[in-house]
Tab-separated table of C-alpha atoms in Angstrom:
chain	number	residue	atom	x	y	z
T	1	UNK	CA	-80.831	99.066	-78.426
T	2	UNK	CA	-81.775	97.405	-81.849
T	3	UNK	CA	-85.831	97.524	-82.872
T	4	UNK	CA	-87.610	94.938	-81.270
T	5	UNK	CA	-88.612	92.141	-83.662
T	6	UNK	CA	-92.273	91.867	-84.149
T	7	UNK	CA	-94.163	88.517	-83.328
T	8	UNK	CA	-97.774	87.232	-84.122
T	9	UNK	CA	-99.673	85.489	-80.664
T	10	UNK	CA	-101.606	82.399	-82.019
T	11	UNK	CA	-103.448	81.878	-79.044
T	12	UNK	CA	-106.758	79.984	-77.980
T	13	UNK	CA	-108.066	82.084	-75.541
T	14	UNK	CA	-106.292	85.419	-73.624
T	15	UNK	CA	-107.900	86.532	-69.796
T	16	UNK	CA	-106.260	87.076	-66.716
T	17	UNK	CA	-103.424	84.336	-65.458
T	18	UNK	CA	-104.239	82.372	-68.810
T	19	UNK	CA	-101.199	81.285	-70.623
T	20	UNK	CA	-101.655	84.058	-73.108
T	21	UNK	CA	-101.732	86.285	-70.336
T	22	UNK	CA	-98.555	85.220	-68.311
T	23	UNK	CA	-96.610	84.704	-71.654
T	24	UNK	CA	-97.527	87.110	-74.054
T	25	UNK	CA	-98.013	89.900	-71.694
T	26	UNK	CA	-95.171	89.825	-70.353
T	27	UNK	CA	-94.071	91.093	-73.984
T	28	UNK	CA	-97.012	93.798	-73.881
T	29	UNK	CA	-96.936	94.727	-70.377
T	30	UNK	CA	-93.033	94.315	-69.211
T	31	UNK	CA	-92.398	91.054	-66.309
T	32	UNK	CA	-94.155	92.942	-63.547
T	33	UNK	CA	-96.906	94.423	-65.320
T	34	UNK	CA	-95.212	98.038	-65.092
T	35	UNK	CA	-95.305	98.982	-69.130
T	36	UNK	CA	-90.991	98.135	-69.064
T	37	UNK	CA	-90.510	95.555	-71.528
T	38	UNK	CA	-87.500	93.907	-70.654
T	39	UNK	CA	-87.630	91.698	-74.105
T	40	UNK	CA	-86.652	92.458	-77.456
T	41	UNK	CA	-90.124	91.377	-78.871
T	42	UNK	CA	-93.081	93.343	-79.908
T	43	UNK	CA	-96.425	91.865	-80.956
T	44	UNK	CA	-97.404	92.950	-83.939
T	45	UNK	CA	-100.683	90.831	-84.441
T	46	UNK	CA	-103.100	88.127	-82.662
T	47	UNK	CA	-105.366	85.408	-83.033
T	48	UNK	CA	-107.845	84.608	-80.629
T	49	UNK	CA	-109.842	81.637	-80.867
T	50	UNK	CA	-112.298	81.741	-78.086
T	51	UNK	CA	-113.105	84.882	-76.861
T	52	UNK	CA	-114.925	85.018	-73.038
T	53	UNK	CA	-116.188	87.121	-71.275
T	54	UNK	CA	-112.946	87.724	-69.355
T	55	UNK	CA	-111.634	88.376	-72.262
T	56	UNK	CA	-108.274	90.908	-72.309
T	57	UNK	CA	-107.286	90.692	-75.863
T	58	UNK	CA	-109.595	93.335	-77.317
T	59	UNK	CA	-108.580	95.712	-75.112
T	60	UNK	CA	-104.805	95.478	-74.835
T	61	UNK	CA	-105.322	95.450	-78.579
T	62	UNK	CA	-106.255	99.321	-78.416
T	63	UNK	CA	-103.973	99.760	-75.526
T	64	UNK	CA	-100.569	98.211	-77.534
T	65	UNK	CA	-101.828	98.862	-81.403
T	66	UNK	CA	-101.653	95.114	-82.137
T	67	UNK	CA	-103.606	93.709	-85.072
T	68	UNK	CA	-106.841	91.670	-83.830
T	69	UNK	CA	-107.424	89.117	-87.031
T	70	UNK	CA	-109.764	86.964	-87.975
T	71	UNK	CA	-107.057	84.164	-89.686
T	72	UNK	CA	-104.305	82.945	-87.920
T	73	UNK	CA	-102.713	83.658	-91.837
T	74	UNK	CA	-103.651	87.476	-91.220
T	75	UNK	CA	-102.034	87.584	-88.010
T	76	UNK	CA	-98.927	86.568	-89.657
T	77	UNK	CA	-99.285	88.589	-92.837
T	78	UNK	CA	-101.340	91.224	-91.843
T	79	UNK	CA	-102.828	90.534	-94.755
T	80	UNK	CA	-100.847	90.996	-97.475
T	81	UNK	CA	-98.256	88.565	-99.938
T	82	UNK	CA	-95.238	88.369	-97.351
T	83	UNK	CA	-94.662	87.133	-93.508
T	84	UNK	CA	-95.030	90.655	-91.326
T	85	UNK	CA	-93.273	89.187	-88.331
T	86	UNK	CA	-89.920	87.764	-87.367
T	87	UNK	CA	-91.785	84.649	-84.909
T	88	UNK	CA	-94.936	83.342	-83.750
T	89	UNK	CA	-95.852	82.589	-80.393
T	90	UNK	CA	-98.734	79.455	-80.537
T	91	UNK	CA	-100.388	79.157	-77.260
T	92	UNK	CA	-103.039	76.712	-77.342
T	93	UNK	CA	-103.946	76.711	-74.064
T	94	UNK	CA	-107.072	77.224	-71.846
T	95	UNK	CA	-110.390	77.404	-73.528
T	96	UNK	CA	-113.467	75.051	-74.029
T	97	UNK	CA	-112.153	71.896	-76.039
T	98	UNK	CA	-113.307	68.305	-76.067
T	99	UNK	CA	-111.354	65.468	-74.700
T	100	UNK	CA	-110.666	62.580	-76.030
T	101	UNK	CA	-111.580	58.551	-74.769
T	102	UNK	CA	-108.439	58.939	-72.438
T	103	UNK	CA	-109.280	61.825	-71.215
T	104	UNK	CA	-106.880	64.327	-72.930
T	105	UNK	CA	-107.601	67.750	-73.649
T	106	UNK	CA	-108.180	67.861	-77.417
T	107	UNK	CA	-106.355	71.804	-77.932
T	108	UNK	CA	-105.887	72.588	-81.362
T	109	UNK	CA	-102.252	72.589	-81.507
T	110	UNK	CA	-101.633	70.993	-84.486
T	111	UNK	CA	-104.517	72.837	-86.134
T	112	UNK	CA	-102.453	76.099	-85.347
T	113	UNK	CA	-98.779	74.732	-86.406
T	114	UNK	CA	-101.031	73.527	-89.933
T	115	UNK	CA	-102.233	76.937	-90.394
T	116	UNK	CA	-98.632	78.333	-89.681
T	117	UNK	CA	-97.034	76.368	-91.754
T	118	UNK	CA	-99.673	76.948	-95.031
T	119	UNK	CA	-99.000	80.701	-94.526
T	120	UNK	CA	-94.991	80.243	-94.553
T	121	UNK	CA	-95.450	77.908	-98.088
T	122	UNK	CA	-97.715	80.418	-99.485
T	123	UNK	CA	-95.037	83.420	-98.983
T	124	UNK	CA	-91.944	80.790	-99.592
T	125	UNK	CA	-90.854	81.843	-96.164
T	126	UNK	CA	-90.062	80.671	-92.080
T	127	UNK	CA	-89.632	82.619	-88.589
T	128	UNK	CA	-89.262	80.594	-85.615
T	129	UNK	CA	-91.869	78.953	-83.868
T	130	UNK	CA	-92.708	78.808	-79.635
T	131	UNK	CA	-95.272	76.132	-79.168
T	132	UNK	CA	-96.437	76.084	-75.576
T	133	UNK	CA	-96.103	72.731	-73.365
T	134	UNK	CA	-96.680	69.474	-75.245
T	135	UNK	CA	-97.075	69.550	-79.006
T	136	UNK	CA	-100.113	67.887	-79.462
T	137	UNK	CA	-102.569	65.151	-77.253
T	138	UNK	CA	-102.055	62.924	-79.939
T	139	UNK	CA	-98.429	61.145	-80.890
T	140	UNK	CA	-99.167	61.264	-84.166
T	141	UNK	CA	-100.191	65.199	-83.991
T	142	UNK	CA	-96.985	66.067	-82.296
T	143	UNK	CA	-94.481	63.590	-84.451
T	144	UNK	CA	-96.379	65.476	-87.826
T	145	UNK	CA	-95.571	68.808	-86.089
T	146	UNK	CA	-91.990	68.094	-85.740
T	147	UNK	CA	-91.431	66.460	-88.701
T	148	UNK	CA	-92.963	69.345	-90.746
T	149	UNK	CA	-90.459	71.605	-89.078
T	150	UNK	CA	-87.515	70.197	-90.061
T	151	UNK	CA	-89.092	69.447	-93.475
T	152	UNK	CA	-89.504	73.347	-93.687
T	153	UNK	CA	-86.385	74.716	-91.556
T	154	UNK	CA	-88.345	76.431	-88.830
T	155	UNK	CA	-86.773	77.108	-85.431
T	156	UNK	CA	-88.521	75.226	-83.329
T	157	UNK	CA	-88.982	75.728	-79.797
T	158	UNK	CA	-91.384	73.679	-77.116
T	159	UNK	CA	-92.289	73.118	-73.520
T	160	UNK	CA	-92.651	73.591	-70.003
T	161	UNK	CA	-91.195	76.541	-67.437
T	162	UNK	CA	-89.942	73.685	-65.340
T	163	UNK	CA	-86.640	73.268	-67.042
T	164	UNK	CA	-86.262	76.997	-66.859
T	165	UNK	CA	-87.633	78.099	-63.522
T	166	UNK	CA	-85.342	78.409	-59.929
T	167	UNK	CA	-84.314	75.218	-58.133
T	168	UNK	CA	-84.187	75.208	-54.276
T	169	UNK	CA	-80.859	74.076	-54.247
T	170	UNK	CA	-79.531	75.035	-57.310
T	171	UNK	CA	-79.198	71.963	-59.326
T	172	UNK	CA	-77.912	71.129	-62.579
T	173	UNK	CA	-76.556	67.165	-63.030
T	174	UNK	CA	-73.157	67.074	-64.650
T	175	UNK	CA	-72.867	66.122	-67.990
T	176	UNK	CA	-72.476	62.712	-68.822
T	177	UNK	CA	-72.961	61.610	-65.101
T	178	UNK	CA	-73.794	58.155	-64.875
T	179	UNK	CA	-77.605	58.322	-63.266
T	180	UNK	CA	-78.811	54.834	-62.264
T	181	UNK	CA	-82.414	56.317	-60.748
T	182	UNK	CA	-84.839	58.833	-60.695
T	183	UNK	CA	-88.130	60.142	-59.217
T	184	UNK	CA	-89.716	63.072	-60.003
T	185	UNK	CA	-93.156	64.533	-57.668
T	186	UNK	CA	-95.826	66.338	-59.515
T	187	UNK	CA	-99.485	66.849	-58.089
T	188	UNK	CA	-102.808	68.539	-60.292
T	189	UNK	CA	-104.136	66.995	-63.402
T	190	UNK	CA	-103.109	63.995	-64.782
T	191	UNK	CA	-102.277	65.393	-68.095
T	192	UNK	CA	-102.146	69.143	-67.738
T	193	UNK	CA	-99.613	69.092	-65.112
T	194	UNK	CA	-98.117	66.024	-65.898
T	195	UNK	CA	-96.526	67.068	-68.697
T	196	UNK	CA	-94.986	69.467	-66.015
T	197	UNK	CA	-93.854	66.687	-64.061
T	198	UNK	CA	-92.435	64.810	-67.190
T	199	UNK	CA	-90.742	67.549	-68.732
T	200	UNK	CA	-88.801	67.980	-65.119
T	201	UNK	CA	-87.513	64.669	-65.089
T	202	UNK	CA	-86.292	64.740	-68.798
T	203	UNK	CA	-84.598	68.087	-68.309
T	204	UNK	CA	-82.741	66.197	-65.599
T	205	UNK	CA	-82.427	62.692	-66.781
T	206	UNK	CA	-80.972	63.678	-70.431
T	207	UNK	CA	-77.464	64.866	-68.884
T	208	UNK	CA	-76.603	60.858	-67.902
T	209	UNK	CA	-73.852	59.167	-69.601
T	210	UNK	CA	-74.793	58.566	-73.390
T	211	UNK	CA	-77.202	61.877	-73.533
T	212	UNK	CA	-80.805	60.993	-74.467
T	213	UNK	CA	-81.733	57.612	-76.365
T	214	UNK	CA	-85.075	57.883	-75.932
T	215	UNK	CA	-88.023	55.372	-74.148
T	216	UNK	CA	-89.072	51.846	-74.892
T	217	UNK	CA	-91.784	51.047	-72.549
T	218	UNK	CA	-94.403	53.294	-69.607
T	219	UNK	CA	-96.692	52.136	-66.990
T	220	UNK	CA	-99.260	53.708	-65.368
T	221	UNK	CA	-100.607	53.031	-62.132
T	222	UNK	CA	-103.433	54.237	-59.345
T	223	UNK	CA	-104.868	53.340	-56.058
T	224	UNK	CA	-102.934	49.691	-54.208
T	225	UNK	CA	-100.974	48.948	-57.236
T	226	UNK	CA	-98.710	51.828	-56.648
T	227	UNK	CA	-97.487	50.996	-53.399
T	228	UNK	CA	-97.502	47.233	-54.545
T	229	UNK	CA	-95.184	48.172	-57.181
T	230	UNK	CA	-93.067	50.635	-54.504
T	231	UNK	CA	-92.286	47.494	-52.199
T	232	UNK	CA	-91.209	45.524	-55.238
T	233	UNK	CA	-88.676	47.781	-55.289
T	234	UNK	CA	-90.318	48.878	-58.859
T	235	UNK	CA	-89.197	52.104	-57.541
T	236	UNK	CA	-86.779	53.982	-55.283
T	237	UNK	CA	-88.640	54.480	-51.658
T	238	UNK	CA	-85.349	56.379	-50.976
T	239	UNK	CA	-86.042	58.937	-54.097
T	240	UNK	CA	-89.656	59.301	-53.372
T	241	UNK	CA	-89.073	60.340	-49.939
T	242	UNK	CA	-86.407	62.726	-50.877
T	243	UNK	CA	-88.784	64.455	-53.203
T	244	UNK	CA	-91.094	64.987	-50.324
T	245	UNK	CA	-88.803	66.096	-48.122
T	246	UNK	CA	-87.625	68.955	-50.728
T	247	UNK	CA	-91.971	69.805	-51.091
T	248	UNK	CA	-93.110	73.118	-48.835
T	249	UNK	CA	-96.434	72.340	-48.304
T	250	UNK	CA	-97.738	68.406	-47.996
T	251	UNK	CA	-100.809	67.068	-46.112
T	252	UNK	CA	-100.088	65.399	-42.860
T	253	UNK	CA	-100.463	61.656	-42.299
T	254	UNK	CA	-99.759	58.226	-44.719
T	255	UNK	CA	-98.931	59.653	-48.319
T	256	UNK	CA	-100.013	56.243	-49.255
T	257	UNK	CA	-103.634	56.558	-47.638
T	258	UNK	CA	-103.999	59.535	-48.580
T	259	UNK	CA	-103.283	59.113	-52.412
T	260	UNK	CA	-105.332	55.715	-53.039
T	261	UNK	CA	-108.698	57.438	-53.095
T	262	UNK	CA	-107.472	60.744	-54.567
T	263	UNK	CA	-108.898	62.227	-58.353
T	264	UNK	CA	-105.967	61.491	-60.316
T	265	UNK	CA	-103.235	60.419	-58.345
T	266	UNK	CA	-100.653	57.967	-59.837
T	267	UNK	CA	-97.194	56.390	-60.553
T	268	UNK	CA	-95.749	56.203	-63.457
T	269	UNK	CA	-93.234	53.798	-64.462
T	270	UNK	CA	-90.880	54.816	-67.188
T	271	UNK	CA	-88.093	52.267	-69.093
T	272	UNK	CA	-85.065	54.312	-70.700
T	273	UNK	CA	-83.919	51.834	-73.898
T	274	UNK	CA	-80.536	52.720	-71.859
T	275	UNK	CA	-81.833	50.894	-68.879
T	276	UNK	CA	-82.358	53.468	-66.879
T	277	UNK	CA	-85.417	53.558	-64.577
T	278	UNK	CA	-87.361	56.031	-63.245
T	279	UNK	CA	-90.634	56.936	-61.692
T	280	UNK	CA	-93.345	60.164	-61.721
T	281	UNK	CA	-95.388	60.291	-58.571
T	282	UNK	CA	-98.157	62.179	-58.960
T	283	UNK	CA	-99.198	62.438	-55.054
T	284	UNK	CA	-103.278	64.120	-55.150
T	285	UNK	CA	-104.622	64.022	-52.287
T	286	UNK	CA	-101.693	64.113	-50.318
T	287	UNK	CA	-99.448	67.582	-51.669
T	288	UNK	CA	-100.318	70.845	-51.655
T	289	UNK	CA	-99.621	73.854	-53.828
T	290	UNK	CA	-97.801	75.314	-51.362
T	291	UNK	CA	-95.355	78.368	-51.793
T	292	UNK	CA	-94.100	77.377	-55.214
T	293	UNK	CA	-95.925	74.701	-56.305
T	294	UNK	CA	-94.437	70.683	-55.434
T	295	UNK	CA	-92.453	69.646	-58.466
T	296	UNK	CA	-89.335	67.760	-57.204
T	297	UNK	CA	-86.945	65.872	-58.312
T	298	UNK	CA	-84.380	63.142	-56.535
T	299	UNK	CA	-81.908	60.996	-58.180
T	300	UNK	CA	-78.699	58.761	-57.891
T	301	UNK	CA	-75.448	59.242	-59.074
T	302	UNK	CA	-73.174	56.032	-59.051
T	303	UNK	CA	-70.657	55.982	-56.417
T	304	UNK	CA	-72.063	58.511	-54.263
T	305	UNK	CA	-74.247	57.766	-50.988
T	306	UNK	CA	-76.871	60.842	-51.026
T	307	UNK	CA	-79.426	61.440	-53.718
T	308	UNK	CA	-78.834	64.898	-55.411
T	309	UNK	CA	-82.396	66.770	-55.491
T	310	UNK	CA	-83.895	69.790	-55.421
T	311	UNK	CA	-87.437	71.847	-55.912
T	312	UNK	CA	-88.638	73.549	-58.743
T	313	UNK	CA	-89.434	76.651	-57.738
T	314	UNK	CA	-93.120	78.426	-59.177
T	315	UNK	CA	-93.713	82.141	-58.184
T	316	UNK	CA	-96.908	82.544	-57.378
T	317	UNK	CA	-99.503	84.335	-57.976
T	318	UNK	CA	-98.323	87.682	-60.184
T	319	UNK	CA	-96.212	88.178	-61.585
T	320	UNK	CA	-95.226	84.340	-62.233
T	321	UNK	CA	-91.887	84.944	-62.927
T	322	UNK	CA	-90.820	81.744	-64.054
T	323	UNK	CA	-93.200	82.370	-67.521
T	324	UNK	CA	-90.004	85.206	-67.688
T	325	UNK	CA	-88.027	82.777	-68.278
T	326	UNK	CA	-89.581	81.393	-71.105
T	327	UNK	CA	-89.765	84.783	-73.032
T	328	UNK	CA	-86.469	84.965	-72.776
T	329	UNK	CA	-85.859	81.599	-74.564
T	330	UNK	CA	-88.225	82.436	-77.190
T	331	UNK	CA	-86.479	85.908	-77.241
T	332	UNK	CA	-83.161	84.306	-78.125
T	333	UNK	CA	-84.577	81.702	-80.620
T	334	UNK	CA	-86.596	84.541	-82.536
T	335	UNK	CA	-82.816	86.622	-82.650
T	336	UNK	CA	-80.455	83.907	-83.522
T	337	UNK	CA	-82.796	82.036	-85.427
T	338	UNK	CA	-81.180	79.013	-83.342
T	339	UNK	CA	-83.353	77.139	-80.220
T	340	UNK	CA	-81.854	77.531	-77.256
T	341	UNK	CA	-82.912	73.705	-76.367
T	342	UNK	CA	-83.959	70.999	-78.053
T	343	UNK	CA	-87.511	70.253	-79.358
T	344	UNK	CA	-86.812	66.871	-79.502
T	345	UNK	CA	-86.888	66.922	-75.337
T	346	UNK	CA	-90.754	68.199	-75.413
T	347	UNK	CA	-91.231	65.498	-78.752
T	348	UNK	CA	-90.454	62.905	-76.252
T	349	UNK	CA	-92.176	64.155	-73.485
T	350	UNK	CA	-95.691	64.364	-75.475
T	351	UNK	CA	-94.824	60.745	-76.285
T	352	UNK	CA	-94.169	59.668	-72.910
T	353	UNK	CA	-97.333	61.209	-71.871
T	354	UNK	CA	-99.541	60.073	-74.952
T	355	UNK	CA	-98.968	56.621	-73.465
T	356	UNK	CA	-98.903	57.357	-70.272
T	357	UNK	CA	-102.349	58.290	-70.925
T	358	UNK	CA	-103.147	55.222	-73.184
T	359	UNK	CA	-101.552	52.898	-69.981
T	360	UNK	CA	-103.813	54.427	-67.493
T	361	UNK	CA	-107.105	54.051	-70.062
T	362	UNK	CA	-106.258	50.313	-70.206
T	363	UNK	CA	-106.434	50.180	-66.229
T	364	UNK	CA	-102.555	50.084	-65.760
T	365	UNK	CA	-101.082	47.860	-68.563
T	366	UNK	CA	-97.772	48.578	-69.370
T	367	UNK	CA	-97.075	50.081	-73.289
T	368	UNK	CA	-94.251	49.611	-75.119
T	369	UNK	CA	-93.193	52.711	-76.810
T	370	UNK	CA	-91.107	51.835	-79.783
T	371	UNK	CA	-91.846	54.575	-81.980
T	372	UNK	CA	-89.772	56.867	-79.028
T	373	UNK	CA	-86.638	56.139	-80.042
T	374	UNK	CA	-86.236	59.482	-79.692
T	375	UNK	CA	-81.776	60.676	-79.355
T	376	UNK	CA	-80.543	64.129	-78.544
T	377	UNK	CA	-77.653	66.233	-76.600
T	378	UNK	CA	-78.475	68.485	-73.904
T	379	UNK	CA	-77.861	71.666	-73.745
T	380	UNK	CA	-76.373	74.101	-71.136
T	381	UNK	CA	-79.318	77.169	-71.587
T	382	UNK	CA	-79.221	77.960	-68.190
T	383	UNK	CA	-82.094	77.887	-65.847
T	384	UNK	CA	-82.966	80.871	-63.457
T	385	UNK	CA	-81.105	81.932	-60.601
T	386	UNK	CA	-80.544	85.629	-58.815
T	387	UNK	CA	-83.372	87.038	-56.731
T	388	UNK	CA	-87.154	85.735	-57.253
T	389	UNK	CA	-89.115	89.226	-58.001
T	390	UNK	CA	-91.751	90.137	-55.152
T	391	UNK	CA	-94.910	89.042	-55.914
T	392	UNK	CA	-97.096	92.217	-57.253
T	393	UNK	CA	-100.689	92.638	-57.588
T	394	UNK	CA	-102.448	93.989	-61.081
């Protein structure tokens, strides 16, 4: 087996089942936690924002020989003229951060891709880059971000576990099938685990005849107006209810009583500049976690009678597999210097969201989204399948 390359962790805080914890130490402490690392990575050096007082970093520091630093430039120097690593992993996620008018987690994303970036022009130098789930709150953050990759020639790599995790059935849409609806079911936070929710639909939605051409418009809505805008035929009653047949754990009675009064529950109405239309139903109040979590997705193929759908599939708790997954992307990207799927699905995403976010702030009035004009081709990285590994306590 070759060396494994070395990697900084740019990270905003690191304690147990934080995203630090479930990504990067699977790279420090093997998938289950049992010191095999299954991963051709090593972490050679870390930056911690926020340190609590849960706080694992200092310790697995001394346990691993990993550089604690100061600068997120140190942790990808170790302090001297040249880069010390072959990738960095930024992980801005979890911590104490401000939120913005529309309620967005303010995470210093971009802040950390800025001080990447600085340290590669000072040493006249790139490795690839893993930036976890959206880029940035902000469109303007995350459209910055990307186009300061390509303006440097970094590997770029962004996103959710969704795309990568099981599906219960295994599903993967032919290419270039011709899709004429969607729905995708998400519960939790509007925008932590929406992105989640949005980031399942895309990796589904992008295989339709004509690949991805991006969004023009989004609309979000809450309490009577999404049920209004379900009898409309706004969106597929069919879809929706296939999603909740495929989620293990929901709340019994009236999904539409029990979602009007819920924290955070919504619809959201997305327009394809394809034509395509398709929906995010964000069901609080009425799903549960459940054995796996309650992402779903439904959709239409043209000629045939039954929706194709299917769950994705969330181990939980320890050793959340799925985050596995991930790793191993990032694994391949840091060794072939190639990502193994577009950044340009996660650029759109963060847009969608971003006004998603600005739709709901303005009580429900539908955005136009011009500047997500936003083409790509899928690719065929595939997504887990095999056994799940047993659940394992640390």
């Amino acid at each position: 087996m070759p060396d494994p390359k070395l990697v900084a962790v740019v990270t905003t805080s690191y304690f147990p089942h934080s995203h630090a914890d479930v990504i990067a130490g699977k790279i420090l402490e093997g998938l289950n936690y049992d010191g095999k690392n299954l991963y051709g990575l090593r972490v050679a050096s870390m930056y911690v924002d926020q340190f609590t007082d849960k706080d694992m970093s200092r310790d697995l520091a001394k346990k691993h020989g990993f550089r604690l630093c100061k600068t997120i430039d140190e942790a990808l120097t170790l302090g001297g003229d040249k880069l010390a690593v072959e990738g960095v992993l930024s992980i801005g996620e979890h911590g104490e951060y401000p939120k913005s008018e529309k309620g967005q987690t303010l995470y210093p994303r971009r802040k950390f891709f800025e001080e990447i970036t600085k340290t590669f022009v000072r040493v006249k130098r790139s490795v690839p880059v893993f930036n976890d789930k959206h880029l940035a709150a902000a469109w303007d953050d995350a459209k910055w971000m990307y186009d300061r990759a390509g303006e440097l020639m970094i590997p770029f790599l962004a996103g959710s576990t969704i795309p990568l995790t099981w599906r219960k059935p295994d599903l993967a849409l032919p290419k270039n099938c011709e899709l004429t609806d969607a729905v995708m079911l998400g519960y939790g936070p509007f925008e932590g685990y929406g992105f989640h929710a949005l980031e399942g639909l895309q990796c589904m939605v992008e295989r339709r005849k004509g690949s991805e051409t991006g969004v023009k418009a989004v609309t979000a809505l809450s309490g009577d107006a999404m049920w209004t805008a379900l009898d409309r035929g706004e969106f597929s009653k069919e879809l929706l209810e296939e999603t909740i047949r495929r989620a293990p754990a929901h709340a019994k009675g009236d999904y539409r009583e029990l979602t009007k009064k819920a924290k955070d529950a919504g619809v959201w109405l997305v327009e394809y500049r394809d034509g395509l239309k398709a929906a995010v139903a964000m069901l609080n109040g009425f799903l549960h976690e459940g054995d796996g979590g309650a992402f779903c997705f439904a959709g239409k193929i043209k000629g045939e009678d039954k929706p194709r759908s299917c769950h994705f599939y969330l181990q939980q708790p320890d050793p959340y597999a799925h985050f596995g997954e991930q790793v191993k992307a990032i694994e391949t990207m840091v060794n072939t210097g190639h990502p193994p799927y577009p950044v340009e699905r996660t650029l759109l995403t963060t847009g969608i969201l971003d006004a998603i976010m600005t739709s709901q702030h303005a009580g429900g009035k539908r955005v136009e989204t011009p500047h997500l004009k936003i083409a790509y081709q899928p690719t065929d990285w595939s997504h887990a399948t095999g056994p799940i590994p047993k659940v394992i306590k640390r």
